[in-house]
Coordinates of N, CA and C in Angstrom, one line a residue:
D27 N -41.7 97.1 25.9 CA -41.0 98.3 25.6 C -39.6 98.3 26.3
R28 N -39.6 97.7 27.5 CA -38.4 97.7 28.3 C -37.4 96.6 27.8
W29 N -38.0 95.4 27.5 CA -37.2 94.3 27.3 C -36.6 94.2 25.8
N30 N -37.4 94.7 24.9 CA -36.9 94.5 23.5 C -35.6 95.2 23.2
P31 N -35.4 96.4 23.7 CA -34.0 97.0 23.4 C -32.9 96.2 24.1
I32 N -33.2 95.6 25.2 CA -32.2 94.8 25.9 C -31.9 93.5 25.1
L33 N -33.0 92.9 24.6 CA -32.9 91.7 23.8 C -32.2 92.0 22.5
D34 N -32.4 93.2 21.9 CA -31.7 93.6 20.7 C -30.2 93.5 20.9
V35 N -29.7 94.0 22.0 CA -28.3 93.9 22.4 C -27.9 92.4 22.6
F36 N -28.7 91.7 23.3 CA -28.4 90.3 23.5 C -28.3 89.6 22.1
D37 N -29.2 89.8 21.2 CA -29.1 89.2 19.9 C -27.8 89.6 19.2
E38 N -27.4 90.9 19.2 CA -26.2 91.3 18.6 C -25.0 90.6 19.1
N39 N -25.0 90.2 20.4 CA -23.9 89.6 21.1 C -24.0 88.1 21.3
G40 N -25.0 87.5 20.8 CA -25.2 86.0 20.9 C -25.5 85.6 22.4
V41 N -26.2 86.4 23.1 CA -26.5 86.2 24.5 C -28.0 85.7 24.6
R42 N -28.2 84.7 25.4 CA -29.6 84.2 25.7 C -29.8 84.5 27.2
F43 N -30.9 85.1 27.5 CA -31.3 85.4 28.9 C -32.2 84.3 29.4
A44 N -32.0 83.9 30.6 CA -32.9 82.8 31.2 C -33.5 83.4 32.4
H45 N -34.8 83.8 32.3 CA -35.6 84.4 33.4 C -36.1 83.3 34.3
E46 N -35.8 83.5 35.6 CA -36.3 82.5 36.5 C -37.8 82.7 36.9
V47 N -38.6 81.7 36.6 CA -40.0 81.8 36.9 C -40.1 81.6 38.4
H48 N -40.5 82.7 39.1 CA -40.4 82.8 40.5 C -41.3 83.9 41.0
P49 N -42.1 83.6 42.1 CA -43.0 84.7 42.6 C -42.2 85.9 42.9
S50 N -42.8 87.0 42.6 CA -42.3 88.4 42.7 C -41.6 88.8 41.4
E51 N -41.5 87.9 40.4 CA -40.9 88.3 39.1 C -42.0 88.5 38.1
I52 N -41.6 88.9 36.9 CA -42.6 89.2 35.8 C -43.3 87.9 35.4
A53 N -42.6 86.8 35.4 CA -43.2 85.5 35.2 C -43.0 84.7 36.5
Y54 N -44.1 84.3 37.1 CA -43.9 83.6 38.4 C -44.7 82.3 38.4
D55 N -45.4 82.0 37.4 CA -46.1 80.7 37.3 C -46.3 80.4 35.8
Y56 N -47.1 79.4 35.5 CA -47.3 78.9 34.2 C -47.8 80.0 33.3
W57 N -48.9 80.6 33.6 CA -49.6 81.6 32.8 C -48.8 82.9 32.6
T58 N -48.1 83.3 33.7 CA -47.3 84.5 33.5 C -46.1 84.3 32.7
A59 N -45.6 83.0 32.6 CA -44.5 82.7 31.7 C -45.0 82.7 30.3
V60 N -46.2 82.2 30.0 CA -46.8 82.4 28.7 C -46.9 83.8 28.3
R61 N -47.4 84.6 29.2 CA -47.6 86.1 28.9 C -46.3 86.8 28.7
A62 N -45.3 86.4 29.4 CA -44.0 87.1 29.3 C -43.4 86.8 27.9
L63 N -43.5 85.5 27.5 CA -43.0 85.2 26.1 C -43.8 85.9 25.0
E64 N -45.1 86.0 25.2 CA -45.9 86.7 24.3 C -45.5 88.2 24.2
A65 N -45.2 88.8 25.4 CA -44.9 90.2 25.4 C -43.7 90.5 24.7
V66 N -42.7 89.6 24.6 CA -41.5 89.9 23.9 C -41.5 89.2 22.5
G67 N -42.6 88.8 22.0 CA -42.7 88.2 20.7 C -42.0 86.9 20.5
H68 N -41.9 86.1 21.6 CA -41.3 84.8 21.6 C -39.8 84.9 21.0
R69 N -39.1 86.0 21.3 CA -37.8 86.1 20.8 C -36.9 85.1 21.5
K70 N -36.0 84.5 20.7 CA -35.1 83.4 21.2 C -34.1 83.9 22.3
A71 N -33.8 85.2 22.3 CA -32.9 85.7 23.3 C -33.6 85.6 24.7
F72 N -34.9 85.5 24.8 CA -35.6 85.4 26.1 C -36.0 84.0 26.4
G73 N -35.4 83.4 27.3 CA -35.8 82.0 27.7 C -36.1 81.9 29.2
L74 N -36.0 80.7 29.7 CA -36.4 80.5 31.1 C -35.4 79.7 31.9
N75 N -35.2 80.1 33.1 CA -34.4 79.3 34.1 C -35.5 78.5 34.9
W76 N -35.4 77.2 34.8 CA -36.3 76.3 35.4 C -35.9 75.9 36.8
D77 N -36.6 76.3 37.8 CA -36.3 75.9 39.2 C -37.6 75.3 39.8
P78 N -37.7 74.0 39.9 CA -38.9 73.4 40.3 C -39.3 73.6 41.8
S79 N -38.4 74.1 42.6 CA -38.8 74.4 44.0 C -39.9 75.4 44.1
H80 N -39.9 76.4 43.2 CA -41.0 77.4 43.2 C -42.3 76.8 42.7
F81 N -42.3 75.8 41.9 CA -43.5 75.2 41.4 C -44.2 74.3 42.5
V82 N -43.4 73.7 43.3 CA -43.9 72.7 44.3 C -44.8 73.4 45.3
W83 N -44.4 74.5 45.9 CA -45.2 75.1 46.9 C -46.4 75.9 46.3
Q84 N -46.4 76.1 45.0 CA -47.5 76.7 44.3 C -48.5 75.7 43.7
D85 N -48.2 74.4 43.9 CA -49.0 73.3 43.3 C -49.0 73.3 41.8
L86 N -47.8 73.7 41.2 CA -47.7 73.6 39.7 C -46.9 72.4 39.4
D87 N -47.1 71.9 38.1 CA -46.4 70.7 37.7 C -45.1 71.0 37.0
P88 N -44.0 70.7 37.7 CA -42.7 71.0 37.1 C -42.3 70.2 35.9
V89 N -42.8 69.0 35.8 CA -42.5 68.1 34.7 C -43.3 68.6 33.5
G90 N -44.6 68.9 33.6 CA -45.4 69.5 32.5 C -44.9 70.8 32.0
F91 N -44.3 71.6 32.9 CA -43.7 72.9 32.6 C -42.6 72.7 31.6
L92 N -41.7 71.7 31.9 CA -40.6 71.4 31.1 C -41.0 71.0 29.7
W93 N -42.1 70.2 29.6 CA -42.6 69.8 28.3 C -43.1 71.0 27.5
D94 N -44.0 71.8 28.1 CA -44.6 72.9 27.5 C -43.7 74.0 27.0
F95 N -42.6 74.2 27.8 CA -41.7 75.2 27.5 C -40.3 74.7 27.0
R96 N -40.3 73.5 26.5 CA -39.1 72.8 26.1 C -38.1 73.5 25.3
D97 N -38.6 74.4 24.4 CA -37.7 75.2 23.5 C -37.2 76.4 24.2
R98 N -37.6 76.7 25.5 CA -37.2 77.9 26.2 C -36.5 77.6 27.5
I99 N -36.2 76.4 27.8 CA -35.5 76.1 29.0 C -34.0 76.3 28.7
Y100 N -33.4 77.3 29.3 CA -32.0 77.7 29.0 C -31.1 77.3 30.2
H101 N -31.7 77.2 31.3 CA -30.8 76.9 32.5 C -31.7 76.1 33.5
V102 N -31.1 75.2 34.3 CA -31.8 74.4 35.3 C -31.1 74.6 36.6
D103 N -32.0 75.0 37.6 CA -31.5 75.1 39.0 C -32.1 73.9 39.8
C104 N -31.3 73.1 40.4 CA -31.8 72.1 41.3 C -31.9 72.5 42.7
K105 N -33.1 72.9 43.1 CA -33.4 73.3 44.4 C -34.7 72.6 44.8
D106 N -34.9 72.3 46.0 CA -36.1 71.5 46.4 C -36.9 72.3 47.4
A107 N -38.1 71.9 47.5 CA -39.0 72.6 48.5 C -39.9 71.5 49.1
K108 N -40.2 71.7 50.3 CA -41.1 70.7 51.1 C -42.3 71.5 51.6
R109 N -43.5 70.9 51.2 CA -44.8 71.5 51.7 C -45.0 71.0 53.1
Q110 N -45.5 71.8 53.9 CA -45.8 71.5 55.3 C -47.2 72.0 55.7
V111 N -48.2 71.7 54.8 CA -49.5 72.1 55.0 C -50.4 71.0 55.4
G112 N -51.7 71.3 55.6 CA -52.7 70.2 55.9 C -52.9 70.0 57.4
N113 N -52.3 70.8 58.2 CA -52.5 70.6 59.7 C -53.5 71.7 60.2
G114 N -54.1 72.5 59.3 CA -55.0 73.5 59.8 C -54.4 74.8 60.3
R115 N -53.0 74.8 60.3 CA -52.3 76.0 60.8 C -51.4 76.6 59.8
N116 N -50.6 75.8 59.1 CA -49.6 76.2 58.2 C -50.3 76.6 56.8
G117 N -50.1 77.8 56.3 CA -50.7 78.2 55.1 C -49.7 78.3 53.9
R118 N -50.2 78.3 52.7 CA -49.4 78.3 51.5 C -48.5 79.5 51.4
L119 N -48.9 80.6 52.0 CA -48.1 81.9 51.9 C -47.0 82.0 53.0
A120 N -46.9 81.0 53.9 CA -45.8 80.9 54.8 C -45.8 81.9 55.9
S121 N -46.8 82.8 56.0 CA -47.1 83.7 57.1 C -45.9 84.6 57.5
H122 N -45.0 84.9 56.6 CA -43.9 85.8 56.8 C -43.0 85.2 58.0
L123 N -43.0 83.9 58.1 CA -42.1 83.3 59.2 C -40.8 83.1 58.6
P124 N -39.7 83.0 59.5 CA -38.4 82.8 59.0 C -38.2 81.4 58.4
W125 N -37.2 81.3 57.5 CA -36.9 80.0 56.9 C -36.6 79.0 58.0
A126 N -37.0 77.8 57.8 CA -36.8 76.6 58.7 C -37.7 76.6 59.9
D127 N -38.6 77.6 60.0 CA -39.6 77.6 61.0 C -40.7 76.6 60.7
P128 N -40.9 75.6 61.6 CA -41.9 74.5 61.3 C -43.3 75.0 61.1
R129 N -43.6 76.2 61.4 CA -44.9 76.8 61.2 C -45.2 77.3 59.8
R130 N -44.1 77.3 59.0 CA -44.3 77.7 57.6 C -45.1 76.7 56.8
G131 N -45.8 77.1 55.8 CA -46.5 76.1 55.0 C -45.6 75.4 54.0
W132 N -44.4 75.9 53.8 CA -43.5 75.3 52.9 C -42.1 75.8 53.2
D133 N -41.1 75.2 52.8 CA -39.7 75.7 53.0 C -38.8 75.1 51.9
F134 N -37.7 75.8 51.6 CA -36.7 75.3 50.7 C -35.9 74.3 51.5
V135 N -35.6 73.1 50.9 CA -34.8 72.1 51.5 C -33.7 71.6 50.5
S136 N -32.7 70.9 51.0 CA -31.7 70.4 50.2 C -32.2 69.5 49.1
T137 N -31.7 69.6 47.9 CA -32.1 68.8 46.8 C -32.2 67.3 47.1
G138 N -33.4 66.8 46.9 CA -33.6 65.4 47.2 C -34.3 65.1 48.5
H139 N -34.5 66.2 49.3 CA -35.2 66.1 50.6 C -36.6 66.7 50.6
G140 N -37.1 67.1 49.4 CA -38.4 67.7 49.4 C -39.4 67.0 48.5
D141 N -40.3 67.8 47.9 CA -41.4 67.2 47.1 C -41.2 67.3 45.6
V142 N -40.1 67.7 45.1 CA -39.8 67.7 43.7 C -39.7 66.3 43.2
P143 N -40.4 65.9 42.1 CA -40.3 64.6 41.6 C -39.1 64.5 40.7
W144 N -37.9 64.4 41.3 CA -36.6 64.5 40.5 C -36.5 63.5 39.4
E145 N -36.8 62.3 39.6 CA -36.6 61.3 38.6 C -37.4 61.6 37.3
A146 N -38.7 62.0 37.6 CA -39.5 62.4 36.4 C -39.0 63.6 35.8
C147 N -38.5 64.6 36.5 CA -37.9 65.8 36.0 C -36.7 65.5 35.1
F148 N -35.8 64.7 35.6 CA -34.6 64.4 34.8 C -35.0 63.5 33.6
R149 N -36.0 62.7 33.7 CA -36.4 61.9 32.5 C -37.0 62.9 31.4
M150 N -37.7 63.9 31.9 CA -38.3 64.9 31.0 C -37.2 65.7 30.4
L151 N -36.2 66.1 31.2 CA -35.1 66.9 30.6 C -34.4 66.1 29.5
N152 N -34.3 64.8 29.7 CA -33.7 63.9 28.6 C -34.7 63.9 27.4
T153 N -35.9 63.8 27.7 CA -36.9 63.7 26.6 C -36.9 64.9 25.7
I154 N -36.8 66.1 26.3 CA -36.8 67.4 25.5 C -35.4 67.7 25.0
G155 N -34.4 66.9 25.3 CA -33.1 67.1 24.7 C -32.3 68.2 25.4
Y156 N -32.6 68.5 26.6 CA -31.9 69.6 27.3 C -30.4 69.2 27.5
E157 N -29.6 70.1 27.0 CA -28.1 69.9 27.2 C -27.4 71.1 27.8
G158 N -28.2 72.0 28.4 CA -27.6 73.2 29.0 C -27.1 73.0 30.4
P159 N -26.8 74.1 31.1 CA -26.2 74.0 32.4 C -27.2 73.5 33.5
I160 N -26.7 72.8 34.4 CA -27.5 72.3 35.6 C -26.7 72.7 36.8
S161 N -27.4 73.5 37.7 CA -26.7 73.9 38.9 C -27.5 73.4 40.2
V162 N -26.7 73.3 41.3 CA -27.4 73.1 42.6 C -27.5 74.4 43.2
E163 N -28.7 74.8 43.6 CA -28.9 76.1 44.3 C -29.2 75.7 45.7
W164 N -28.4 76.3 46.6 CA -28.5 76.0 48.0 C -29.3 77.0 48.8
E165 N -30.4 76.6 49.4 CA -31.2 77.5 50.3 C -31.9 76.7 51.4
D166 N -31.2 75.9 52.0 CA -31.8 75.1 53.1 C -31.3 75.6 54.4
A167 N -32.2 76.4 55.1 CA -31.8 77.0 56.4 C -31.8 76.0 57.6
G168 N -32.2 74.7 57.3 CA -32.3 73.7 58.4 C -31.2 72.7 58.3
M169 N -30.2 72.9 57.4 CA -29.2 71.9 57.2 C -27.9 72.6 56.9
D170 N -26.8 72.1 57.6 CA -25.5 72.7 57.3 C -25.1 72.5 55.9
R171 N -24.6 73.6 55.3 CA -24.3 73.5 53.8 C -23.1 72.6 53.6
L172 N -22.2 72.4 54.5 CA -21.0 71.5 54.3 C -21.4 70.0 54.3
V173 N -22.6 69.7 54.9 CA -23.2 68.4 54.8 C -24.1 68.3 53.6
G174 N -25.0 69.2 53.5 CA -26.1 69.1 52.5 C -25.6 69.4 51.1
A175 N -24.7 70.4 50.8 CA -24.3 70.7 49.5 C -23.6 69.6 48.8
P176 N -22.6 68.9 49.4 CA -22.0 67.8 48.7 C -23.0 66.6 48.4
E177 N -23.9 66.4 49.4 CA -25.0 65.4 49.2 C -25.9 65.7 48.1
A178 N -26.3 67.0 48.0 CA -27.2 67.5 46.9 C -26.5 67.3 45.5
L179 N -25.2 67.6 45.5 CA -24.4 67.5 44.2 C -24.4 66.0 43.8
E180 N -24.1 65.1 44.8 CA -24.1 63.7 44.5 C -25.5 63.2 44.0
F181 N -26.5 63.7 44.6 CA -27.9 63.3 44.2 C -28.2 63.8 42.8
V182 N -27.8 65.0 42.4 CA -28.0 65.5 41.1 C -27.2 64.7 40.1
R183 N -26.0 64.4 40.4 CA -25.2 63.6 39.5 C -25.8 62.3 39.2
R184 N -26.4 61.7 40.2 CA -27.0 60.4 40.1 C -28.3 60.5 39.2
M185 N -29.0 61.6 39.4 CA -30.3 61.8 38.7 C -30.0 62.2 37.2
A186 N -28.9 62.8 36.9 CA -28.7 63.4 35.6 C -28.1 62.3 34.7
F187 N -28.8 61.2 34.6 CA -28.4 60.1 33.8 C -28.6 60.4 32.3
E188 N -27.8 59.7 31.5 CA -27.8 59.9 30.0 C -29.1 59.2 29.5
P189 N -29.6 59.8 28.4 CA -30.8 59.1 27.8 C -30.3 57.9 27.0
P190 N -31.1 57.0 26.7 CA -30.7 55.8 26.0 C -30.1 56.2 24.6
S191 N -29.2 55.3 24.1 CA -28.6 55.6 22.8 C -29.6 55.4 21.7
A192 N -29.2 55.9 20.5 CA -30.1 55.7 19.3 C -30.1 54.2 19.0
A193 N -29.1 53.4 19.3 CA -29.1 52.0 19.0 C -30.1 51.3 19.9
F194 N -30.2 51.7 21.1 CA -31.2 51.2 22.0 C -32.6 51.4 21.4
D195 N -32.9 52.7 21.1 CA -34.2 53.0 20.5 C -34.5 52.2 19.2
A196 N -33.5 52.1 18.4 CA -33.7 51.3 17.1 C -34.0 49.9 17.4
A197 N -33.5 49.3 18.4 CA -33.7 47.9 18.7 C -35.2 47.7 19.1
F198 N -35.9 48.7 19.5 CA -37.3 48.6 19.9 C -38.2 49.2 18.9
S199 N -37.7 49.7 17.8 CA -38.6 50.3 16.8 C -39.4 49.2 16.0
T200 N -40.5 49.6 15.5 CA -41.3 48.7 14.7 C -41.3 49.0 13.3
T201 N -40.4 48.3 12.6 CA -40.3 48.5 11.1 C -40.5 47.2 10.5
D202 N -41.1 47.3 9.3 CA -41.4 46.0 8.6 C -40.3 45.8 7.6

């Protein structure tokens, strides 16, 4: 009831909304993303902003998410997260400790320094034909941004390789 009037205006103006799947939002994991799309009738104006850092600490598969929601990925945020669990003290919910505190069960880190499987993610982005915006989102409280941000941008540029050309694919096709 709340979203459809907004989406009507978006449709009138050619706008597509990319909702970030993020804890504390209406869609915060795989199943709530499914339910959010169902709630708005799978309208094209309502898509998703894919940020794998939120999937990592929730033990969700960021690559499988890309495949399953391939027609709804409208924006990509490159942000990383590092799990710091398994020592019997650090919990998944991070205990309301400040960012960069080693007692947290996970933390955001500079892109390429965490547990996101970036190569597999970028290969899947190529597979699904994603051609939208890719941004570096910076939230690493343990690294100076003047060091980490340029490094993260270089990392993303290296990972955002082009898919093989159609000629390459044709060379390996099996036709009689």
